[in-house]
PDB file of C-alpha atoms in Angstrom:
ATOM      1  CA  LEU A   1     -75.114 -10.825  10.191  1.00  0.00           C
ATOM      2  CA  HIS A   2     -76.603  -7.652   8.765  1.00  0.00           C
ATOM      3  CA  ALA A   3     -78.808  -8.014   5.848  1.00  0.00           C
ATOM      4  CA  GLU A   4     -77.422  -7.622   2.142  1.00  0.00           C
ATOM      5  CA  ARG A   5     -78.311  -4.858  -0.058  1.00  0.00           C
ATOM      6  CA  LEU A   6     -77.888  -4.879  -3.796  1.00  0.00           C
ATOM      7  CA  THR A   7     -77.616  -1.641  -6.246  1.00  0.00           C
ATOM      8  CA  GLY A   8     -77.963  -3.393  -9.412  1.00  0.00           C
ATOM      9  CA  VAL A   9     -78.276  -1.887 -13.209  1.00  0.00           C
ATOM     10  CA  GLU A  10     -79.285  -3.701 -16.364  1.00  0.00           C
ATOM     11  CA  ALA A  11     -79.375  -2.545 -19.937  1.00  0.00           C
ATOM     12  CA  GLY A  12     -80.087  -4.896 -22.724  1.00  0.00           C
ATOM     13  CA  VAL A  13     -80.501  -5.011 -26.773  1.00  0.00           C
ATOM     14  CA  ARG A  14     -82.719  -7.620 -28.935  1.00  0.00           C
ATOM     15  CA  GLN A  15     -82.551  -7.829 -32.563  1.00  0.00           C
ATOM     16  CA  LEU A  16     -84.433 -10.054 -35.054  1.00  0.00           C
ATOM     17  CA  LEU A  17     -82.946 -10.770 -38.279  1.00  0.00           C
ATOM     18  CA  LEU A  18     -83.369 -13.141 -41.609  1.00  0.00           C
ATOM     19  CA  SER A  19     -87.177 -12.552 -41.407  1.00  0.00           C
ATOM     20  CA  ASP A  20     -87.266 -13.254 -37.431  1.00  0.00           C
ATOM     21  CA  ARG A  21     -85.235 -16.493 -38.024  1.00  0.00           C
ATOM     22  CA  LEU A  22     -82.352 -15.184 -35.839  1.00  0.00           C
ATOM     23  CA  ASN A  23     -82.872 -13.701 -32.771  1.00  0.00           C
ATOM     24  CA  LEU A  24     -80.142 -12.400 -30.525  1.00  0.00           C
ATOM     25  CA  ARG A  25     -80.078 -10.560 -27.351  1.00  0.00           C
ATOM     26  CA  MET A  26     -77.396  -8.991 -25.572  1.00  0.00           C
ATOM     27  CA  THR A  27     -77.714  -7.763 -21.431  1.00  0.00           C
ATOM     28  CA  PHE A  28     -74.941  -5.792 -19.538  1.00  0.00           C
ATOM     29  CA  PHE A  29     -75.301  -5.711 -16.098  1.00  0.00           C
ATOM     30  CA  TRP A  30     -73.758  -4.225 -13.020  1.00  0.00           C
ATOM     31  CA  ASN A  31     -74.484  -5.154  -9.369  1.00  0.00           C
ATOM     32  CA  ASP A  32     -73.088  -3.723  -6.199  1.00  0.00           C
ATOM     33  CA  ILE A  33     -73.675  -5.792  -3.155  1.00  0.00           C
ATOM     34  CA  THR A  34     -72.828  -4.117   0.297  1.00  0.00           C
ATOM     35  CA  ASP A  35     -72.605  -6.180   3.468  1.00  0.00           C
ATOM     36  CA  ALA A  36     -72.307  -9.217   1.397  1.00  0.00           C
ATOM     37  CA  ILE A  37     -72.107 -12.593   3.513  1.00  0.00           C
ATOM     38  CA  VAL A  38     -69.289 -14.737   2.487  1.00  0.00           C
ATOM     39  CA  ASN A  39     -67.668 -17.649   3.937  1.00  0.00           C
ATOM     40  CA  VAL A  40     -64.366 -16.018   5.675  1.00  0.00           C
ATOM     41  CA  THR A  41     -61.262 -18.169   6.412  1.00  0.00           C
ATOM     42  CA  LEU A  42     -60.244 -17.263  10.071  1.00  0.00           C
ATOM     43  CA  ASN A  43     -57.343 -19.541  10.343  1.00  0.00           C
ATOM     44  CA  ASN A  44     -56.064 -22.105   7.280  1.00  0.00           C
ATOM     45  CA  MET A  45     -53.373 -23.898   9.423  1.00  0.00           C
ATOM     46  CA  SER A  46     -55.718 -25.410  12.059  1.00  0.00           C
ATOM     47  CA  THR A  47     -57.206 -28.655  12.053  1.00  0.00           C
ATOM     48  CA  PRO A  48     -60.017 -28.372  10.863  1.00  0.00           C
ATOM     49  CA  ILE A  49     -59.511 -25.285   9.032  1.00  0.00           C
ATOM     50  CA  LEU A  50     -61.694 -22.258  10.834  1.00  0.00           C
ATOM     51  CA  ALA A  51     -64.226 -20.493   8.457  1.00  0.00           C
ATOM     52  CA  GLU A  52     -67.269 -18.549   9.808  1.00  0.00           C
ATOM     53  CA  LYS A  53     -69.931 -16.144   7.722  1.00  0.00           C
ATOM     54  CA  GLU A  54     -68.992 -12.900   8.033  1.00  0.00           C
ATOM     55  CA  ASN A  55     -70.214  -9.423   5.886  1.00  0.00           C
ATOM     56  CA  LEU A  56     -68.013  -8.026   3.613  1.00  0.00           C
ATOM     57  CA  ASP A  57     -67.851  -4.596   3.181  1.00  0.00           C
ATOM     58  CA  ARG A  58     -68.825  -4.915  -0.606  1.00  0.00           C
ATOM     59  CA  THR A  59     -68.666  -6.867  -3.467  1.00  0.00           C
ATOM     60  CA  LEU A  60     -68.955  -5.852  -7.418  1.00  0.00           C
ATOM     61  CA  SER A  61     -70.364  -8.118 -10.064  1.00  0.00           C
ATOM     62  CA  THR A  62     -70.267  -6.777 -13.731  1.00  0.00           C
ATOM     63  CA  GLY A  63     -70.466  -8.404 -16.837  1.00  0.00           C
ATOM     64  CA  VAL A  64     -72.461  -9.353 -19.999  1.00  0.00           C
ATOM     65  CA  ASN A  65     -74.894 -11.992 -21.310  1.00  0.00           C
ATOM     66  CA  LEU A  66     -75.093 -13.019 -25.021  1.00  0.00           C
ATOM     67  CA  ASP A  67     -78.123 -15.695 -26.162  1.00  0.00           C
ATOM     68  CA  GLY A  68     -79.746 -16.035 -29.467  1.00  0.00           C
ATOM     69  CA  GLU A  69     -81.514 -18.684 -31.490  1.00  0.00           C
ATOM     70  CA  PHE A  70     -81.455 -19.564 -35.042  1.00  0.00           C
ATOM     71  CA  ARG A  71     -84.480 -21.493 -36.433  1.00  0.00           C
ATOM     72  CA  ILE A  72     -83.030 -23.664 -39.471  1.00  0.00           C
ATOM     73  CA  SER A  73     -86.750 -24.786 -40.053  1.00  0.00           C
ATOM     74  CA  SER A  74     -89.839 -25.287 -38.424  1.00  0.00           C
ATOM     75  CA  ALA A  75     -88.688 -28.477 -36.285  1.00  0.00           C
ATOM     76  CA  LEU A  76     -84.938 -27.675 -36.177  1.00  0.00           C
ATOM     77  CA  GLN A  77     -83.325 -24.812 -33.867  1.00  0.00           C
ATOM     78  CA  LEU A  78     -80.041 -23.916 -32.885  1.00  0.00           C
ATOM     79  CA  ALA A  79     -79.469 -22.113 -29.664  1.00  0.00           C
ATOM     80  CA  GLY A  80     -76.511 -21.026 -27.622  1.00  0.00           C
ATOM     81  CA  GLY A  81     -75.692 -18.574 -24.511  1.00  0.00           C
ATOM     82  CA  TYR A  82     -72.535 -16.854 -23.251  1.00  0.00           C
ATOM     83  CA  GLN A  83     -71.731 -15.152 -19.885  1.00  0.00           C
ATOM     84  CA  PHE A  84     -68.902 -13.257 -18.628  1.00  0.00           C
ATOM     85  CA  ALA A  85     -69.104 -12.174 -15.005  1.00  0.00           C
ATOM     86  CA  HIS A  86     -66.150 -10.421 -13.116  1.00  0.00           C
ATOM     87  CA  ALA A  87     -67.259 -10.805  -9.522  1.00  0.00           C
ATOM     88  CA  VAL A  88     -64.983  -9.940  -6.821  1.00  0.00           C
ATOM     89  CA  VAL A  89     -64.807  -8.657  -3.497  1.00  0.00           C
ATOM     90  CA  SER A  90     -64.163  -4.842  -3.676  1.00  0.00           C
ATOM     91  CA  GLY A  91     -64.201  -3.759  -0.157  1.00  0.00           C
ATOM     92  CA  TYR A  92     -63.149  -5.587   2.848  1.00  0.00           C
ATOM     93  CA  ALA A  93     -61.314  -4.483   6.291  1.00  0.00           C
ATOM     94  CA  PRO A  94     -58.895  -6.880   7.294  1.00  0.00           C
ATOM     95  CA  ASN A  95     -58.499  -8.220  10.616  1.00  0.00           C
ATOM     96  CA  SER A  96     -55.402  -9.861  12.477  1.00  0.00           C
ATOM     97  CA  LEU A  97     -56.333 -13.363  11.417  1.00  0.00           C
ATOM     98  CA  ASN A  98     -57.085 -12.574   7.639  1.00  0.00           C
ATOM     99  CA  PRO A  99     -55.508 -10.807   5.062  1.00  0.00           C
ATOM    100  CA  SER A 100     -57.096  -8.163   2.619  1.00  0.00           C
ATOM    101  CA  LEU A 101     -59.492 -10.270   0.452  1.00  0.00           C
ATOM    102  CA  VAL A 102     -59.784  -6.850  -2.233  1.00  0.00           C
ATOM    103  CA  GLY A 103     -59.692  -8.007  -5.712  1.00  0.00           C
ATOM    104  CA  ASN A 104     -60.344 -11.475  -5.194  1.00  0.00           C
ATOM    105  CA  TRP A 105     -63.052 -13.610  -7.048  1.00  0.00           C
ATOM    106  CA  ILE A 106     -66.306 -14.293  -5.199  1.00  0.00           C
ATOM    107  CA  PRO A 107     -66.160 -17.786  -4.620  1.00  0.00           C
ATOM    108  CA  GLU A 108     -68.149 -20.649  -6.629  1.00  0.00           C
ATOM    109  CA  VAL A 109     -68.729 -17.896  -9.261  1.00  0.00           C
ATOM    110  CA  PRO A 110     -67.026 -18.606 -12.773  1.00  0.00           C
ATOM    111  CA  HIS A 111     -66.048 -15.953 -14.903  1.00  0.00           C
ATOM    112  CA  GLN A 112     -67.063 -17.581 -17.820  1.00  0.00           C
ATOM    113  CA  GLN A 113     -70.086 -20.047 -18.897  1.00  0.00           C
ATOM    114  CA  PHE A 114     -71.638 -20.834 -22.381  1.00  0.00           C
ATOM    115  CA  THR A 115     -73.820 -23.463 -23.682  1.00  0.00           C
ATOM    116  CA  VAL A 116     -74.713 -24.551 -27.123  1.00  0.00           C
ATOM    117  CA  GLN A 117     -78.084 -26.313 -27.712  1.00  0.00           C
ATOM    118  CA  VAL A 118     -79.707 -28.112 -30.870  1.00  0.00           C
ATOM    119  CA  ARG A 119     -83.350 -29.030 -30.696  1.00  0.00           C
ATOM    120  CA  TYR A 120     -85.614 -30.992 -33.256  1.00  0.00           C
ATOM    121  CA  VAL A 121     -89.417 -31.120 -32.389  1.00  0.00           C
ATOM    122  CA  ASN A 122     -91.310 -33.353 -34.605  1.00  0.00           C
ATOM    123  CA  PRO A 123     -94.243 -34.953 -32.797  1.00  0.00           C
ATOM    124  CA  LYS A 124     -94.740 -37.562 -35.297  1.00  0.00           C
ATOM    125  CA  ILE A 125     -91.141 -38.721 -35.227  1.00  0.00           C
ATOM    126  CA  VAL A 126     -89.145 -37.445 -32.384  1.00  0.00           C
ATOM    127  CA  THR A 127     -88.261 -34.697 -29.905  1.00  0.00           C
ATOM    128  CA  ALA A 128     -84.580 -34.545 -29.420  1.00  0.00           C
ATOM    129  CA  ASN A 129     -82.670 -32.054 -27.359  1.00  0.00           C
ATOM    130  CA  LEU A 130     -78.722 -32.060 -27.371  1.00  0.00           C
ATOM    131  CA  GLN A 131     -77.263 -29.673 -25.205  1.00  0.00           C
ATOM    132  CA  GLY A 132     -73.145 -28.701 -24.028  1.00  0.00           C
ATOM    133  CA  THR A 133     -72.587 -26.651 -21.040  1.00  0.00           C
ATOM    134  CA  PHE A 134     -68.999 -25.380 -20.624  1.00  0.00           C
ATOM    135  CA  VAL A 135     -68.032 -23.832 -16.811  1.00  0.00           C
ATOM    136  CA  GLY A 136     -64.952 -21.705 -16.494  1.00  0.00           C
ATOM    137  CA  ARG A 137     -62.440 -22.062 -13.695  1.00  0.00           C
ATOM    138  CA  GLN A 138     -63.347 -20.937 -10.205  1.00  0.00           C
ATOM    139  CA  PHE A 139     -62.313 -20.719  -6.502  1.00  0.00           C
ATOM    140  CA  ASP A 140     -63.942 -22.568  -3.907  1.00  0.00           C
ATOM    141  CA  ASN A 141     -62.669 -20.384  -0.875  1.00  0.00           C
ATOM    142  CA  ASP A 142     -62.517 -16.855  -0.054  1.00  0.00           C
ATOM    143  CA  LEU A 143     -58.545 -16.932  -0.398  1.00  0.00           C
ATOM    144  CA  ASN A 144     -58.796 -18.239  -3.826  1.00  0.00           C
ATOM    145  CA  THR A 145     -56.341 -20.925  -2.943  1.00  0.00           C
ATOM    146  CA  LEU A 146     -58.608 -23.824  -3.988  1.00  0.00           C
ATOM    147  CA  LEU A 147     -59.062 -23.660  -7.721  1.00  0.00           C
ATOM    148  CA  LEU A 148     -61.757 -25.822  -9.802  1.00  0.00           C
ATOM    149  CA  LYS A 149     -61.069 -26.265 -13.143  1.00  0.00           C
ATOM    150  CA  LYS A 150     -63.195 -25.695 -15.922  1.00  0.00           C
ATOM    151  CA  PHE A 151     -65.058 -28.585 -17.436  1.00  0.00           C
ATOM    152  CA  PHE A 152     -67.605 -29.414 -20.359  1.00  0.00           C
ATOM    153  CA  THR A 153     -70.719 -31.789 -20.104  1.00  0.00           C
ATOM    154  CA  VAL A 154     -73.126 -32.960 -22.635  1.00  0.00           C
ATOM    155  CA  ASP A 155     -76.699 -33.640 -21.894  1.00  0.00           C
ATOM    156  CA  LEU A 156     -79.181 -35.880 -24.461  1.00  0.00           C
ATOM    157  CA  TYR A 157     -82.842 -36.008 -24.293  1.00  0.00           C
ATOM    158  CA  LEU A 158     -85.142 -38.138 -26.764  1.00  0.00           C
ATOM    159  CA  GLY A 159     -88.768 -38.100 -26.661  1.00  0.00           C
ATOM    160  CA  ARG A 160     -91.375 -39.972 -28.631  1.00  0.00           C
ATOM    161  CA  ALA A 161     -95.378 -39.103 -28.410  1.00  0.00           C
ATOM    162  CA  LEU A 162     -97.214 -42.178 -28.296  1.00  0.00           C
ATOM    163  CA  GLY A 163    -101.037 -40.328 -28.335  1.00  0.00           C
ATOM    164  CA  HIS A 164    -103.531 -39.469 -25.973  1.00  0.00           C
ATOM    165  CA  GLY A 165    -100.951 -37.077 -23.917  1.00  0.00           C
ATOM    166  CA  VAL A 166     -98.612 -39.960 -23.218  1.00  0.00           C
ATOM    167  CA  GLU A 167     -94.906 -39.868 -24.394  1.00  0.00           C
ATOM    168  CA  VAL A 168     -92.159 -42.006 -23.970  1.00  0.00           C
ATOM    169  CA  PHE A 169     -88.457 -40.492 -22.927  1.00  0.00           C
ATOM    170  CA  ALA A 170     -85.016 -41.488 -22.725  1.00  0.00           C
ATOM    171  CA  ALA A 171     -82.356 -38.911 -21.247  1.00  0.00           C
ATOM    172  CA  ALA A 172     -78.994 -38.986 -20.616  1.00  0.00           C
ATOM    173  CA  GLU A 173     -77.119 -36.212 -18.177  1.00  0.00           C
ATOM    174  CA  ASN A 174     -73.298 -35.992 -18.715  1.00  0.00           C
ATOM    175  CA  MET A 175     -73.543 -38.377 -21.162  1.00  0.00           C
ATOM    176  CA  PHE A 176     -69.759 -38.657 -21.651  1.00  0.00           C
ATOM    177  CA  ASN A 177     -68.943 -39.213 -18.110  1.00  0.00           C
ATOM    178  CA  THR A 178     -67.107 -36.377 -17.510  1.00  0.00           C
ATOM    179  CA  ARG A 179     -65.188 -36.299 -14.237  1.00  0.00           C
ATOM    180  CA  TYR A 180     -64.695 -32.864 -12.687  1.00  0.00           C
ATOM    181  CA  TYR A 181     -64.321 -31.230  -9.376  1.00  0.00           C
ATOM    182  CA  SER A 182     -67.640 -29.717  -7.627  1.00  0.00           C
ATOM    183  CA  ALA A 183     -65.786 -28.893  -4.523  1.00  0.00           C
ATOM    184  CA  LEU A 184     -62.127 -28.743  -2.550  1.00  0.00           C
ATOM    185  CA  THR A 185     -61.828 -29.066   1.272  1.00  0.00           C
ATOM    186  CA  ALA A 186     -58.363 -27.669   2.394  1.00  0.00           C
ATOM    187  CA  VAL A 187     -56.262 -29.900   4.945  1.00  0.00           C
ATOM    188  CA  PRO A 188     -52.877 -28.012   6.473  1.00  0.00           C
ATOM    189  CA  SER A 189     -49.712 -29.353   4.833  1.00  0.00           C
ATOM    190  CA  LEU A 190     -51.835 -31.831   2.567  1.00  0.00           C
ATOM    191  CA  PRO A 191     -53.322 -31.293  -0.643  1.00  0.00           C
ATOM    192  CA  PRO A 192     -56.867 -30.631  -1.031  1.00  0.00           C
ATOM    193  CA  VAL A 193     -59.696 -33.200  -0.669  1.00  0.00           C
ATOM    194  CA  PRO A 194     -61.841 -32.792  -3.760  1.00  0.00           C
ATOM    195  CA  SER A 195     -65.850 -33.800  -4.355  1.00  0.00           C
ATOM    196  CA  ARG A 196     -66.584 -34.952  -7.667  1.00  0.00           C
ATOM    197  CA  GLY A 197     -69.520 -33.770  -9.584  1.00  0.00           C
ATOM    198  CA  PRO A 198     -72.107 -36.321 -10.739  1.00  0.00           C
ATOM    199  CA  PRO A 199     -71.401 -39.146 -13.187  1.00  0.00           C
ATOM    200  CA  ILE A 200     -73.403 -40.117 -16.139  1.00  0.00           C
ATOM    201  CA  LEU A 201     -77.122 -40.457 -15.150  1.00  0.00           C
ATOM    202  CA  ALA A 202     -79.214 -42.021 -17.660  1.00  0.00           C
ATOM    203  CA  ARG A 203     -83.189 -42.688 -17.214  1.00  0.00           C
ATOM    204  CA  ILE A 204     -85.711 -43.634 -19.101  1.00  0.00           C
ATOM    205  CA  GLY A 205     -89.775 -43.211 -18.499  1.00  0.00           C
ATOM    206  CA  LEU A 206     -93.260 -42.443 -19.511  1.00  0.00           C
ATOM    207  CA  ARG A 207     -94.844 -38.993 -19.238  1.00  0.00           C
ATOM    208  CA  TYR A 208     -98.382 -38.069 -19.234  1.00  0.00           C
ATOM    209  CA  GLN A 209     -99.754 -34.551 -19.771  1.00  0.00           C
ATOM    210  CA  PHE A 210    -103.124 -34.132 -18.424  1.00  0.00           C
ATOM    211  CA  PRO A 211    -105.637 -32.399 -20.877  1.00  0.00           C
ATOM    212  CA  ASN A 212    -106.710 -29.119 -20.774  1.00  0.00           C
TER     213      ASN A 212
END
């Protein structure tokens, strides 16, 4: 395998509005990678299916990041972000065992993702953070035959300062226990075998911050 080489360009703008209470940012990106290392399928009918890491001639990723924050008050803030990434194989010399991959999505790179977040910070009452994350559909292999569907999860964090650098907290990740596929394993002549993402994870604890 040869080392990957990246040529990239980014350009962005930032705008403050409403007496600096609204902060908006936009970033465009263009990333051209030569000798990109990707798992390439050699034989999708064998048991197990054969694949190896190869250097593709070129991959291209273009897109935009949008994010912003709105400060409703000194304690309450809304935030959100969106990313669109068109990441595809743009150059590949096919061999006798594999068709051309040009135009296929790069595995495990969704075209769309977004987050939305509400934060409330009042040390005398509570620190709360509620975040929703959307991940669009993506493929789990180079042939783009194993489709991972879109999903949405919600995380929650609550904390209360007890004084002297001590905070008690409770948190829940994937609090609605959304069941989604994180990977698919191809099996010849049978449906792919899915691997599920993590279920709800809840925890409570104490956090201590050392003084300066």
